[in-house]
Coordinates of C-alpha atoms in Angstrom, one line a residue:
M1468 CA -20.2 -59.8 -74.7
Y1469 CA -19.9 -55.5 -75.1
I1470 CA -20.4 -53.3 -77.2
S1471 CA -16.6 -52.1 -78.8
K1472 CA -16.9 -50.0 -81.5
F1473 CA -19.5 -47.5 -82.3
Q1474 CA -20.1 -45.3 -84.8
I1475 CA -23.8 -42.6 -85.1
L1476 CA -23.8 -40.3 -89.1
N1477 CA -26.2 -37.8 -89.4
Y1478 CA -28.6 -37.8 -86.8
K1479 CA -29.5 -34.8 -84.6
S1480 CA -26.2 -32.9 -83.8
F1481 CA -23.9 -35.6 -84.6
R1482 CA -23.0 -35.5 -88.2
D1483 CA -20.1 -38.1 -87.3
S1484 CA -19.1 -38.9 -84.4
G1485 CA -16.3 -40.7 -85.5
S1486 CA -15.6 -44.3 -84.5
L1487 CA -15.8 -44.9 -81.0
E1488 CA -14.4 -47.4 -78.8
F1489 CA -15.6 -48.8 -75.9
Q1490 CA -14.8 -51.3 -73.2
P1491 CA -15.8 -54.0 -70.6
G1492 CA -17.3 -52.8 -67.5
I1493 CA -18.7 -49.1 -66.9
N1494 CA -18.2 -46.5 -69.5
I1495 CA -18.8 -42.3 -68.8
I1496 CA -20.6 -40.2 -70.9
V1497 CA -19.9 -36.3 -69.6
G1498 CA -20.8 -33.6 -71.3
T1499 CA -22.8 -30.0 -70.6
N1500 CA -26.5 -29.6 -71.8
N1501 CA -27.4 -29.8 -74.8
S1502 CA -24.0 -31.3 -75.6
G1503 CA -25.7 -34.5 -77.1
K1504 CA -25.4 -37.5 -74.5
T1505 CA -29.4 -38.2 -74.8
A1506 CA -29.1 -38.5 -78.7
L1507 CA -25.8 -40.8 -78.1
L1508 CA -27.5 -42.9 -75.4
E1509 CA -30.8 -43.2 -78.0
S1510 CA -28.7 -44.1 -81.4
L1511 CA -26.6 -46.7 -78.8
G1512 CA -29.9 -48.5 -77.4
L1513 CA -30.9 -48.8 -81.3
E1514 CA -34.2 -47.1 -81.0
F1515 CA -33.4 -44.2 -82.9
E1516 CA -35.3 -42.9 -85.8
D1517 CA -34.7 -40.7 -88.6
N1518 CA -33.9 -37.3 -87.3
P1519 CA -30.9 -36.0 -89.9
Y1520 CA -28.1 -33.1 -88.9
R1521 CA -28.7 -30.1 -89.5
N1522 CA -26.6 -26.8 -89.2
I1523 CA -26.9 -23.2 -90.8
R1524 CA -23.4 -24.2 -92.1
M1525 CA -23.9 -26.9 -94.3
R1526 CA -24.0 -26.3 -98.0
D1527 CA -27.3 -27.5 -100.2
I1528 CA -26.3 -31.0 -100.9
P1529 CA -27.4 -32.8 -104.1
D1530 CA -30.6 -35.4 -103.2
S1531 CA -29.3 -39.1 -102.0
E1532 CA -30.9 -41.9 -100.8
F1533 CA -28.3 -40.5 -97.5
A1534 CA -29.6 -37.4 -96.9
D1535 CA -32.7 -37.7 -94.4
K1536 CA -31.4 -41.0 -93.0
S1537 CA -29.7 -41.1 -89.9
V1538 CA -27.7 -44.4 -89.3
A1539 CA -25.4 -46.2 -86.6
N1540 CA -22.2 -48.6 -86.9
I1541 CA -22.2 -50.1 -84.1
T1542 CA -19.6 -53.5 -83.2
F1543 CA -20.4 -56.1 -81.1
R1544 CA -17.6 -58.8 -79.2
L1545 CA -18.3 -62.0 -78.2
E1546 CA -16.7 -64.8 -76.4
K1547 CA -16.7 -68.5 -78.4
S1548 CA -19.4 -69.6 -75.4
D1549 CA -22.0 -66.7 -76.7
I1550 CA -21.9 -68.7 -80.6
S1551 CA -22.4 -72.3 -78.8
A1552 CA -24.9 -71.0 -76.0
L1553 CA -26.9 -69.1 -79.0
I1554 CA -26.7 -72.3 -81.6
D1555 CA -28.0 -74.6 -78.8
E1556 CA -30.9 -72.4 -77.5
R1557 CA -32.2 -71.5 -81.3
E1558 CA -31.6 -75.0 -83.2
I1559 CA -29.6 -73.7 -86.0
Y1560 CA -29.0 -75.5 -88.7
I1561 CA -26.5 -76.5 -91.9
E1562 CA -26.6 -77.4 -95.0
N1563 CA -24.5 -80.7 -95.1
K1564 CA -21.3 -82.1 -93.0
N1565 CA -18.1 -80.2 -95.6
A1566 CA -19.5 -77.2 -94.1
L1567 CA -19.6 -78.5 -90.9
T1568 CA -15.8 -78.4 -91.4
I1569 CA -15.3 -75.2 -92.6
F1570 CA -17.5 -73.9 -89.4
Q1571 CA -15.6 -75.7 -86.8
E1572 CA -12.0 -74.6 -88.3
W1573 CA -13.3 -70.9 -88.7
F1574 CA -14.6 -71.6 -84.7
N1575 CA -11.3 -73.4 -83.9
K1576 CA -9.1 -70.6 -85.2
V1577 CA -10.7 -67.4 -83.7
K1578 CA -10.6 -66.1 -80.0
D1579 CA -13.1 -63.6 -79.9
I1580 CA -15.9 -62.9 -82.5
E1581 CA -16.3 -59.9 -83.8
V1582 CA -20.3 -58.5 -85.2
T1583 CA -20.7 -56.1 -87.0
V1584 CA -23.4 -54.2 -88.2
C1585 CA -23.0 -51.3 -90.8
N1586 CA -25.9 -48.6 -91.8
Y1587 CA -28.3 -49.6 -89.1
N1588 CA -31.4 -47.7 -90.0
N1589 CA -31.6 -47.7 -93.5
K1590 CA -30.1 -51.1 -95.1
P1591 CA -28.4 -53.0 -92.6
S1592 CA -25.2 -54.8 -93.1
V1593 CA -24.0 -57.8 -90.4
V1594 CA -21.1 -59.2 -90.6
I1595 CA -19.3 -61.6 -88.6
S1596 CA -14.9 -61.7 -88.6
D1597 CA -13.2 -63.6 -90.5
F1598 CA -16.8 -65.8 -91.1
P1599 CA -16.2 -67.9 -93.9
E1600 CA -17.8 -66.9 -97.2
D1601 CA -18.9 -70.3 -98.7
I1602 CA -21.0 -71.2 -95.9
N1603 CA -24.5 -70.5 -94.3
L1604 CA -26.1 -71.0 -91.0
Y1605 CA -30.0 -70.7 -90.7
Q1606 CA -32.3 -71.0 -88.5
S1607 CA -36.0 -72.0 -89.1
V1608 CA -38.6 -69.5 -89.2
P1609 CA -42.7 -70.1 -89.0
R1610 CA -44.1 -69.6 -92.6
N1611 CA -46.0 -66.5 -91.9
E1612 CA -43.0 -64.4 -91.1
L1613 CA -41.9 -64.7 -94.4
G1614 CA -45.0 -63.4 -96.6
V1615 CA -44.0 -65.3 -99.3
S1616 CA -44.8 -68.4 -101.4
I1617 CA -43.0 -71.7 -100.5
L1618 CA -43.0 -75.0 -103.1
H1619 CA -39.9 -76.4 -102.3
T1620 CA -37.9 -78.3 -99.6
K1621 CA -34.4 -78.9 -99.2
T1622 CA -32.7 -81.3 -96.0
V1623 CA -30.5 -79.5 -93.6
F1624 CA -28.6 -80.7 -90.4
Y1625 CA -29.5 -79.2 -87.2
L1626 CA -26.2 -78.2 -85.1
Y1627 CA -25.8 -79.4 -81.4
T1628 CA -22.4 -79.0 -78.8
E1629 CA -20.8 -81.6 -77.1
K1630 CA -19.3 -81.2 -74.0
T1631 CA -15.8 -80.7 -75.4
G1632 CA -16.8 -78.2 -77.2
E1633 CA -17.3 -79.3 -80.6
F1634 CA -19.9 -79.4 -83.2
K1635 CA -21.8 -82.3 -83.9
L1636 CA -24.8 -82.3 -86.7
K1637 CA -28.3 -84.5 -85.4
E1638 CA -30.2 -86.6 -88.2
P1639 CA -30.8 -84.9 -91.6
I1640 CA -34.3 -83.4 -91.9
H1641 CA -35.9 -81.5 -94.5
I1642 CA -37.4 -78.3 -94.4
F1643 CA -39.4 -75.4 -96.6
E1644 CA -36.7 -73.9 -98.6
Y1645 CA -37.1 -69.9 -97.9
S1646 CA -38.0 -70.8 -94.3
N1647 CA -35.3 -69.8 -92.9
K1648 CA -32.9 -67.0 -91.0
P1649 CA -29.6 -66.2 -91.5
F1650 CA -27.2 -66.8 -89.0
P1651 CA -25.6 -63.3 -89.0
Q1652 CA -29.2 -61.7 -88.9
I1653 CA -29.9 -64.3 -86.1
L1654 CA -27.0 -63.2 -83.9
F1655 CA -27.4 -59.6 -84.5
N1656 CA -31.4 -60.3 -83.1
E1657 CA -30.2 -62.0 -80.1
L1658 CA -27.4 -59.5 -79.3
K1659 CA -29.7 -56.5 -79.6
G1660 CA -32.2 -57.9 -77.4
Q1661 CA -29.7 -57.8 -74.9
I1662 CA -29.6 -54.0 -74.6
Y1663 CA -31.3 -52.1 -71.5
K1664 CA -31.8 -48.4 -72.1
L1665 CA -33.4 -46.6 -69.1
N1666 CA -34.3 -43.3 -69.4
A1667 CA -34.1 -40.4 -66.6
E1668 CA -38.2 -40.4 -65.9
R1669 CA -40.2 -42.2 -64.0
F1670 CA -40.9 -46.1 -65.2
H1671 CA -45.4 -46.6 -65.9
I1672 CA -45.5 -50.0 -64.0
D1673 CA -48.4 -51.7 -65.8
S1674 CA -51.1 -53.9 -64.0
R1675 CA -50.5 -57.2 -65.8
S1676 CA -52.4 -60.5 -66.0
F1677 CA -50.3 -63.3 -64.4
G1678 CA -47.9 -64.7 -66.7
S1679 CA -44.5 -66.5 -67.3
S1680 CA -42.4 -64.6 -68.6
L1681 CA -38.7 -64.2 -67.1
I1682 CA -37.7 -61.3 -69.2
L1683 CA -37.8 -57.5 -68.1
K1684 CA -38.9 -55.3 -71.7
P1685 CA -36.6 -52.6 -72.2
D1686 CA -39.2 -50.0 -70.5
A1687 CA -40.1 -52.3 -67.4
S1688 CA -43.8 -52.2 -68.1
N1689 CA -43.8 -56.0 -66.8
L1690 CA -41.7 -55.6 -63.4
A1691 CA -44.6 -57.0 -61.8
E1692 CA -44.8 -60.2 -63.9
V1693 CA -41.0 -61.0 -63.7
V1694 CA -40.9 -60.4 -60.0
D1695 CA -44.4 -62.8 -59.6
Q1696 CA -41.9 -65.1 -61.4
I1697 CA -38.8 -65.1 -59.6
D1698 CA -41.1 -65.4 -56.7
A1699 CA -42.9 -68.0 -57.4
R1700 CA -40.7 -70.7 -59.3
G1701 CA -38.4 -72.1 -57.3
K1702 CA -35.9 -68.9 -57.6
E1703 CA -35.5 -68.2 -53.8
E1704 CA -31.5 -67.7 -54.1
I1705 CA -31.8 -65.3 -57.2
Y1706 CA -35.4 -63.2 -55.7
E1707 CA -32.9 -62.9 -52.4
K1708 CA -30.7 -61.3 -53.7
F1709 CA -33.0 -59.4 -55.7
N1710 CA -34.2 -58.1 -52.3
K1711 CA -30.6 -57.9 -50.8
Y1712 CA -29.7 -55.3 -53.0
A1713 CA -33.1 -53.2 -53.0
N1714 CA -32.5 -53.4 -49.1
I1715 CA -29.3 -51.6 -49.3
L1716 CA -30.3 -49.2 -51.8
F1717 CA -33.3 -48.3 -50.3
P1718 CA -32.6 -49.7 -45.9
E1719 CA -36.7 -48.6 -45.7
I1720 CA -37.7 -51.3 -48.4
K1721 CA -37.3 -55.2 -46.9
E1722 CA -39.0 -56.7 -49.8
V1723 CA -40.3 -56.3 -53.0
F1724 CA -43.0 -58.4 -54.3
A1725 CA -46.1 -58.7 -56.9
S1726 CA -49.2 -58.8 -55.8
S1727 CA -53.2 -59.4 -56.7
K1728 CA -56.3 -59.7 -55.0
R1729 CA -59.7 -60.8 -55.9
Q1730 CA -58.5 -61.3 -59.5
T1731 CA -57.1 -58.2 -60.0
P1732 CA -54.2 -57.5 -62.5
L1733 CA -51.1 -58.0 -60.4
E1734 CA -49.0 -55.1 -59.1
V1735 CA -45.5 -54.7 -57.7
L1736 CA -45.4 -53.8 -53.7
V1737 CA -42.4 -52.7 -51.1
W1738 CA -42.9 -53.6 -47.6
S1739 CA -41.3 -51.9 -45.6
P1740 CA -39.0 -53.6 -42.6
E1741 CA -42.2 -53.3 -39.7
A1742 CA -44.8 -54.3 -42.4
F1743 CA -42.4 -57.4 -42.8
D1744 CA -41.9 -58.5 -39.8
R1745 CA -45.7 -58.1 -39.3
K1746 CA -46.3 -59.7 -42.7
R1747 CA -49.1 -57.1 -42.8
E1748 CA -49.4 -56.6 -46.7
D1749 CA -52.3 -54.0 -46.0
L1750 CA -49.5 -51.4 -45.2
A1751 CA -47.3 -52.2 -47.9
L1752 CA -47.0 -49.6 -50.9
K1753 CA -47.6 -49.9 -54.4
L1754 CA -44.5 -49.2 -56.5
A1755 CA -46.0 -46.1 -57.9
D1756 CA -46.4 -43.8 -54.8
C1757 CA -42.8 -44.9 -54.5
G1758 CA -40.3 -42.0 -55.3
T1759 CA -39.2 -41.3 -58.9
G1760 CA -36.2 -43.3 -58.8
V1761 CA -37.6 -46.7 -56.8
S1762 CA -38.7 -48.2 -60.5
Q1763 CA -35.6 -47.5 -62.4
V1764 CA -33.5 -48.7 -60.1
L1765 CA -35.7 -52.0 -59.4
A1766 CA -36.0 -53.0 -63.2
I1767 CA -31.7 -52.2 -62.9
L1768 CA -31.5 -54.6 -60.0
Y1769 CA -33.6 -57.2 -61.8
V1770 CA -31.9 -57.1 -65.0
I1771 CA -28.4 -57.5 -63.6
V1772 CA -28.7 -60.3 -60.8
T1773 CA -31.2 -62.3 -62.7
A1774 CA -29.3 -62.5 -66.4
L1775 CA -27.8 -65.4 -67.2
E1776 CA -26.0 -63.3 -69.7
P1777 CA -23.6 -60.4 -70.2
K1778 CA -26.3 -57.3 -70.8
I1779 CA -25.6 -54.2 -71.7
I1780 CA -26.9 -51.5 -69.8
I1781 CA -27.3 -47.8 -70.5
I1782 CA -28.6 -45.2 -67.9
D1783 CA -29.2 -41.8 -68.7
E1784 CA -28.3 -39.0 -65.9
P1785 CA -29.0 -41.3 -62.8
Q1786 CA -27.9 -38.1 -60.6
S1787 CA -31.7 -36.6 -61.7
F1788 CA -33.6 -39.4 -59.8
L1789 CA -30.8 -40.9 -56.8
H1790 CA -29.3 -39.1 -54.6
P1791 CA -25.6 -39.1 -54.8
S1792 CA -25.1 -41.8 -51.8
L1793 CA -27.9 -44.0 -53.4
I1794 CA -25.8 -43.4 -56.9
R1795 CA -22.2 -44.5 -55.0
K1796 CA -24.1 -47.8 -53.9
L1797 CA -25.5 -48.3 -57.2
I1798 CA -22.2 -48.5 -59.0
N1799 CA -20.1 -50.2 -56.2
I1800 CA -23.5 -52.5 -57.1
F1801 CA -22.6 -52.6 -60.9
K1802 CA -18.8 -53.6 -59.9
K1803 CA -20.4 -57.1 -58.2
F1804 CA -21.4 -57.6 -61.6
P1805 CA -18.8 -57.0 -64.2
Q1806 CA -19.9 -59.5 -66.8
H1807 CA -22.1 -56.5 -67.8
Q1808 CA -21.8 -53.4 -69.6
Y1809 CA -22.9 -49.8 -68.5
F1810 CA -23.4 -47.2 -70.5
I1811 CA -24.0 -44.2 -67.9
A1812 CA -24.1 -40.6 -68.8
T1813 CA -23.8 -37.6 -66.3
H1814 CA -22.5 -34.5 -65.8
S1815 CA -22.1 -35.5 -62.1
P1816 CA -18.5 -35.8 -60.9
T1817 CA -20.0 -38.2 -58.2
V1818 CA -21.0 -40.8 -60.9
I1819 CA -17.2 -40.2 -62.1
S1820 CA -14.8 -40.5 -58.7
E1821 CA -17.3 -43.5 -57.9
A1822 CA -17.0 -45.4 -61.1
N1823 CA -13.9 -45.6 -62.1
P1824 CA -14.5 -46.3 -65.2
A1825 CA -13.0 -48.0 -68.5
T1826 CA -13.7 -45.7 -70.9
I1827 CA -15.3 -41.8 -70.3
L1828 CA -16.1 -40.3 -73.5
Q1829 CA -16.3 -36.2 -73.4
L1830 CA -19.1 -34.5 -75.4
S1831 CA -18.9 -30.9 -76.9
Y1832 CA -21.2 -29.2 -78.7
S1833 CA -19.6 -26.4 -80.6
E1834 CA -19.2 -24.8 -84.5
G1835 CA -22.9 -26.4 -84.9
E1836 CA -22.1 -29.7 -84.1
T1837 CA -21.4 -32.6 -81.5
K1838 CA -17.7 -32.9 -81.0
T1839 CA -16.7 -36.4 -79.1
K1840 CA -13.3 -37.2 -77.3
I1841 CA -12.5 -40.8 -75.6
I1842 CA -10.4 -40.8 -72.5
N1843 CA -9.4 -45.0 -72.1
S1844 CA -8.9 -46.3 -69.1
K1845 CA -5.5 -45.7 -68.8
E1846 CA -5.7 -42.0 -68.6
T1847 CA -8.4 -42.2 -66.5
T1848 CA -6.0 -43.6 -63.8
E1849 CA -3.5 -41.5 -64.4
L1850 CA -5.9 -38.7 -64.4
R1851 CA -6.7 -39.6 -60.9
A1852 CA -2.8 -40.2 -60.1
L1853 CA -2.1 -36.7 -61.0
L1854 CA -4.9 -35.6 -59.1
T1855 CA -3.7 -37.5 -55.6
E1856 CA -0.1 -35.8 -56.2
L1857 CA -1.9 -32.5 -55.9
G1858 CA -4.2 -33.3 -52.7
V1859 CA -7.2 -32.4 -55.3
R1860 CA -10.3 -34.7 -56.2
L1861 CA -11.7 -34.9 -59.8
S1862 CA -15.4 -33.4 -58.3
D1863 CA -12.9 -30.7 -57.3
V1864 CA -12.7 -30.3 -60.8
F1865 CA -14.8 -31.2 -63.0
G1866 CA -17.0 -29.3 -65.0
A1867 CA -14.8 -26.1 -65.1
D1868 CA -14.0 -23.6 -68.1
A1869 CA -11.1 -23.1 -66.2
I1870 CA -8.7 -23.5 -62.9
L1871 CA -7.5 -20.9 -60.9
W1872 CA -4.0 -22.4 -59.2
V1873 CA -3.7 -20.8 -55.9
E1874 CA -1.2 -20.4 -53.0
G1875 CA -3.5 -21.9 -50.3
P1876 CA -6.7 -22.7 -48.2
T1877 CA -7.2 -18.9 -47.6
E1878 CA -6.7 -18.4 -51.4
E1879 CA -9.2 -21.0 -52.3
L1880 CA -12.0 -19.5 -49.9
C1881 CA -11.4 -15.7 -50.1
F1882 CA -10.7 -15.3 -54.5
P1883 CA -14.2 -16.8 -55.1
R1884 CA -15.9 -14.0 -52.3
I1885 CA -14.1 -11.0 -53.5
L1886 CA -14.6 -12.1 -57.3
E1887 CA -18.3 -13.0 -56.8
K1888 CA -19.0 -9.3 -54.7
F1889 CA -17.2 -6.8 -57.6
G1890 CA -19.0 -9.1 -60.2
Y1891 CA -16.0 -9.7 -61.5
F1892 CA -17.0 -13.5 -62.4
S1893 CA -17.6 -14.3 -66.0
M1894 CA -20.2 -16.4 -66.8
K1895 CA -17.6 -19.3 -67.4
S1896 CA -17.0 -21.8 -64.8
I1897 CA -14.1 -21.1 -63.0
Q1898 CA -12.5 -23.2 -60.2
I1899 CA -10.2 -21.5 -57.8
I1900 CA -8.2 -24.7 -56.3
A1901 CA -5.2 -24.0 -53.6
V1902 CA -1.5 -25.4 -54.4
K1903 CA -1.2 -28.3 -51.8
N1904 CA 2.3 -27.4 -51.8
T1905 CA 3.7 -24.0 -53.6
G1906 CA 7.7 -24.9 -52.4
D1907 CA 7.6 -27.6 -54.7
L1908 CA 6.9 -25.2 -57.4
A1909 CA 9.7 -23.1 -56.4
G1910 CA 12.5 -25.6 -55.6
K1911 CA 14.1 -28.7 -57.2
R1912 CA 10.5 -30.3 -58.0
A1913 CA 9.6 -27.9 -60.0
D1914 CA 10.1 -28.8 -63.2
T1915 CA 8.3 -31.8 -62.1
F1916 CA 5.2 -30.3 -60.4
F1917 CA 4.3 -27.8 -63.7
D1918 CA 4.6 -31.3 -65.4
I1919 CA 2.1 -32.4 -63.8
Y1920 CA -0.7 -29.5 -63.9
D1921 CA 0.3 -29.3 -67.8
R1922 CA -0.4 -32.9 -68.0
L1923 CA -3.4 -32.1 -65.9
S1924 CA -5.1 -29.2 -68.5
G1925 CA -4.6 -30.6 -71.9
G1926 CA -4.8 -33.5 -73.9
K1927 CA -7.5 -36.1 -73.0
T1928 CA -8.3 -35.5 -69.7
L1929 CA -11.8 -34.4 -68.7
L1930 CA -9.8 -30.8 -67.1
P1931 CA -10.2 -27.7 -68.8
P1932 CA -6.9 -26.2 -71.0
A1933 CA -7.0 -22.7 -69.9
T1934 CA -4.8 -22.7 -66.1
T1935 CA -3.1 -19.9 -64.2
F1936 CA -1.4 -19.9 -60.9
I1937 CA -1.7 -17.4 -58.6
L1938 CA 1.6 -16.7 -56.1
D1939 CA 2.3 -15.1 -53.0
S1940 CA 5.6 -12.3 -54.0
E1941 CA 7.5 -13.8 -50.5
N1942 CA 9.6 -10.6 -51.6
R1943 CA 11.0 -12.7 -54.4
T1944 CA 13.4 -11.2 -56.3
K1945 CA 12.1 -9.6 -60.1
K1946 CA 14.9 -12.6 -61.2
E1947 CA 13.3 -15.5 -59.0
K1948 CA 9.8 -14.4 -60.0
E1949 CA 10.6 -14.8 -63.8
D1950 CA 13.0 -18.4 -63.7
I1951 CA 9.2 -19.5 -61.5
S1952 CA 7.4 -17.8 -64.7
R1953 CA 9.4 -19.8 -67.2
R1954 CA 9.4 -23.0 -65.4
G1955 CA 5.5 -22.8 -65.7
K1956 CA 5.3 -21.4 -69.3
E1957 CA 3.8 -17.8 -68.3
K1958 CA 1.5 -19.2 -66.6
V1959 CA 2.3 -17.9 -63.5
K1960 CA 1.2 -14.6 -61.5
F1961 CA 2.2 -13.1 -58.9
L1962 CA 0.4 -10.9 -56.1
E1963 CA 2.3 -7.4 -55.5
R1964 CA 1.7 -7.5 -52.3
C1965 CA 4.0 -10.5 -50.1
S1966 CA 1.3 -12.7 -49.3
Y1967 CA -2.9 -12.3 -49.2
E1968 CA -3.1 -11.5 -45.3
N1969 CA -1.2 -8.1 -46.5
Y1970 CA -4.1 -7.0 -48.0
L1971 CA -6.3 -7.3 -44.7
L1972 CA -4.0 -4.9 -42.2
H1973 CA -6.9 -3.1 -41.5
P1974 CA -7.6 -1.9 -38.3
Q1975 CA -11.4 -2.1 -38.3
A1976 CA -11.7 -5.1 -40.1
I1977 CA -9.6 -7.0 -37.2
F1978 CA -11.1 -5.5 -34.5
E1979 CA -14.4 -6.9 -35.7
I1980 CA -13.5 -9.5 -36.1
L1981 CA -11.5 -9.7 -32.3
K1982 CA -14.1 -9.1 -30.4
Q1983 CA -16.7 -11.1 -32.3
E1984 CA -14.0 -14.3 -31.1
N1985 CA -14.2 -12.1 -27.5
P1986 CA -16.9 -9.9 -26.9
S1987 CA -15.3 -8.7 -23.2
L1988 CA -12.4 -7.8 -24.9
E1989 CA -11.5 -4.3 -23.8
I1990 CA -9.8 -2.8 -27.0
A1991 CA -10.3 0.3 -29.1
V1992 CA -9.7 0.0 -33.0
A1993 CA -6.9 2.7 -32.0
D1994 CA -4.9 0.7 -30.4
I1995 CA -4.6 -2.1 -33.1
K1996 CA -4.4 0.8 -35.9
N1997 CA -1.0 2.3 -33.9
Y1998 CA 0.2 -0.7 -33.1
I1999 CA 0.7 -1.2 -36.8
D2000 CA 2.0 2.2 -37.3
E2001 CA 4.5 1.6 -35.2
A2002 CA 5.6 -1.8 -36.6
E2003 CA 5.6 -0.2 -39.7
K2004 CA 8.0 3.0 -38.1
Q2005 CA 10.1 0.0 -36.4
K2006 CA 10.6 -1.8 -39.5
L2007 CA 9.0 -5.0 -37.6
F2008 CA 7.9 -8.3 -39.5
L2009 CA 10.2 -7.9 -42.6
P2010 CA 12.3 -10.5 -43.5
K2011 CA 16.7 -10.5 -43.1
N2012 CA 18.1 -8.3 -45.5
C2013 CA 15.3 -6.6 -47.7
V2014 CA 15.5 -3.6 -49.1
L2015 CA 12.4 -1.4 -47.6
K2016 CA 10.3 0.3 -50.3
N2017 CA 6.5 -0.9 -49.3
W2018 CA 6.2 -1.9 -45.5
K2019 CA 2.4 -2.8 -46.2
S2020 CA 3.4 -5.0 -49.3
Q2021 CA 6.5 -6.4 -47.9
V2022 CA 5.8 -7.1 -44.3
N2023 CA 4.7 -10.7 -43.2
G2024 CA 1.4 -10.0 -43.2
A2025 CA -0.3 -13.3 -41.5
E2026 CA 2.5 -12.9 -38.9
V2027 CA 1.4 -8.9 -38.1
I2028 CA -2.4 -10.3 -37.2
K2029 CA -1.4 -13.1 -35.3
E2030 CA 0.7 -11.0 -32.9
I2031 CA -2.4 -8.2 -32.6
F2032 CA -4.5 -11.8 -31.7
S2033 CA -2.5 -12.6 -29.6
K2034 CA -1.6 -9.0 -28.1
F2035 CA -4.6 -7.8 -27.4
S2036 CA -6.4 -10.7 -26.9
N2037 CA -4.0 -11.5 -23.7
N2038 CA -3.7 -14.9 -25.6
T2039 CA -7.3 -16.3 -25.3
V2040 CA -7.7 -15.9 -29.2
E2041 CA -5.3 -17.8 -31.3
Y2042 CA -5.0 -16.2 -35.0
R2043 CA -6.4 -19.4 -37.1
K2044 CA -4.8 -18.6 -40.7
T2045 CA -8.0 -19.5 -42.8
K2046 CA -10.9 -19.6 -40.6
H2047 CA -9.7 -15.6 -39.6
S2048 CA -8.4 -14.2 -42.8
L2049 CA -12.2 -15.5 -44.4
E2050 CA -13.8 -12.8 -41.7
I2051 CA -11.7 -10.5 -42.2
T2052 CA -12.6 -10.7 -45.6
N2053 CA -15.9 -11.4 -45.4
W2054 CA -16.1 -8.1 -43.2
L2055 CA -14.3 -6.1 -45.6
L2056 CA -16.3 -6.8 -48.8
E2057 CA -19.5 -5.8 -46.3
H2058 CA -18.0 -2.5 -44.6
E2059 CA -15.0 -1.4 -46.5
Q2060 CA -15.4 -2.9 -50.4
N2061 CA -13.0 -0.7 -51.7
Y2062 CA -10.4 -1.5 -49.7
L2063 CA -10.1 -4.7 -51.9
Q2064 CA -10.2 -2.8 -54.9
K2065 CA -7.1 -3.0 -56.6
L2066 CA -6.8 -6.9 -55.3
A2067 CA -10.2 -7.3 -57.4
E2068 CA -9.4 -5.7 -60.7
F2069 CA -5.6 -7.3 -60.6
L2070 CA -8.0 -11.0 -60.1
K2071 CA -10.5 -10.1 -62.7
E2072 CA -7.7 -9.2 -65.3
I2073 CA -6.3 -13.0 -64.8
I2074 CA -10.0 -14.5 -65.3
Q2075 CA -10.7 -12.7 -68.5
E2076 CA -7.2 -13.3 -70.0

């Protein structure tokens, strides 16, 4: 059993969400703050009240009974066994044997069963897919629930299920004619009761008198009662499993139990391993004294471990009360209980990366309302494959407004520092990420790789549409640059110099980093300056057949710095490109910021396009 379709209309920031399709397993809802995640979870949990959508762009509309009503349409998909179990547990009756024949034919014919509730919260109607119109199933209810005067009786037959799966009738009985609930309503009430919504806030777990319920309330207020029941009613296997998973998530908790002293109400206590080994209940901690996330996690664990039938579990922003490592563990536990459907609202890449979700619903707020976009499991799998091909993790790019692909890890580290120091970072979130293999962007595989980047940055993915490449010039000809730019759909920009290291040929900066690595070196800044000047004079470190225009722009900058490190340290300091280029950059930004001014302005133009 799971929610397969959902639509919310006229609620908070939702004018109309459109029909949203979900799958069994883990469904992720992502979006920035104030994009509508909490509103969607409230409506999914069917616990919302009228809070109509308002927009300054809206024109005055005529009064109608729907103008101030917030409504939802929801479809559950069930297996046949769910119907059989409900009939046996709830004592469903039918009016005659002919109706049983029609019902049995329908049941044998259908594969999966859909139950759709339209206009929930405002005169809802419940429809079972392809259910025969000329038969009625009911459940008897007490007279005081009906509020009507009951004068007449009628004969009905209670249904039961044989081991073969066939439905049979018990002996006829007489009931009051109006003392019944229609089967679709019974079914929906049952389905609604399977939804658990857990908020991103500390639960207020009540102290409770002893009870007999095994059903945890949605607000978890009776956690003490239900924990006491699985500990005391011959359910050792379930109780052990509950504590096993609690200990996996919280190693400092060996056992969770309910206790009552001197006729005081039950309360939940947790035992540390040491207190448990010594059986020192006086050393146990009250759940109320534990961290914020503990009560939420224990409530979630109780539901998924003890449930005999599939549940729908809705969790709001788990990263707000759980450490990333705990989130990973919890999601891996979810995967051990795939019969349940999970909805998790988050903006954490950790959740998305670990969950491998069946669907991702992306929310965005624009033009005064929440917009929705569904990304299914096939698309999320493809997204992961594409990112793997590029050597990038989803957490590297999730949540960015724009992506700037750069030549390598050196630029990935240095460009953000330059933009930040010059105050050129815009309010947009821009991720600067190294291209895995820039040779692929210029060689025979260029079309393939540009296509991968294009697919990652467009359509139904979690990545932003704005993508630009900044590559080294590497003394490419004008024609070569134009060809690469064309293949990259005009999204490729080239540094004015051969490589980033060409911007770092600053004698004082190189000297400072060399001395930092080996303070005993007896060198002077003038020595390094003279070496660079002599290399320029002799036209060293240039590619073959180079038409020289500007040595500092065309030279292999990394090779120059490497040779300086080697020569002036007597081979005691090896130039490590990423590490030392970053250190030279930091020194320049701190002491000679203007030296990088031109490069900073080049980067600024790109990120502001």
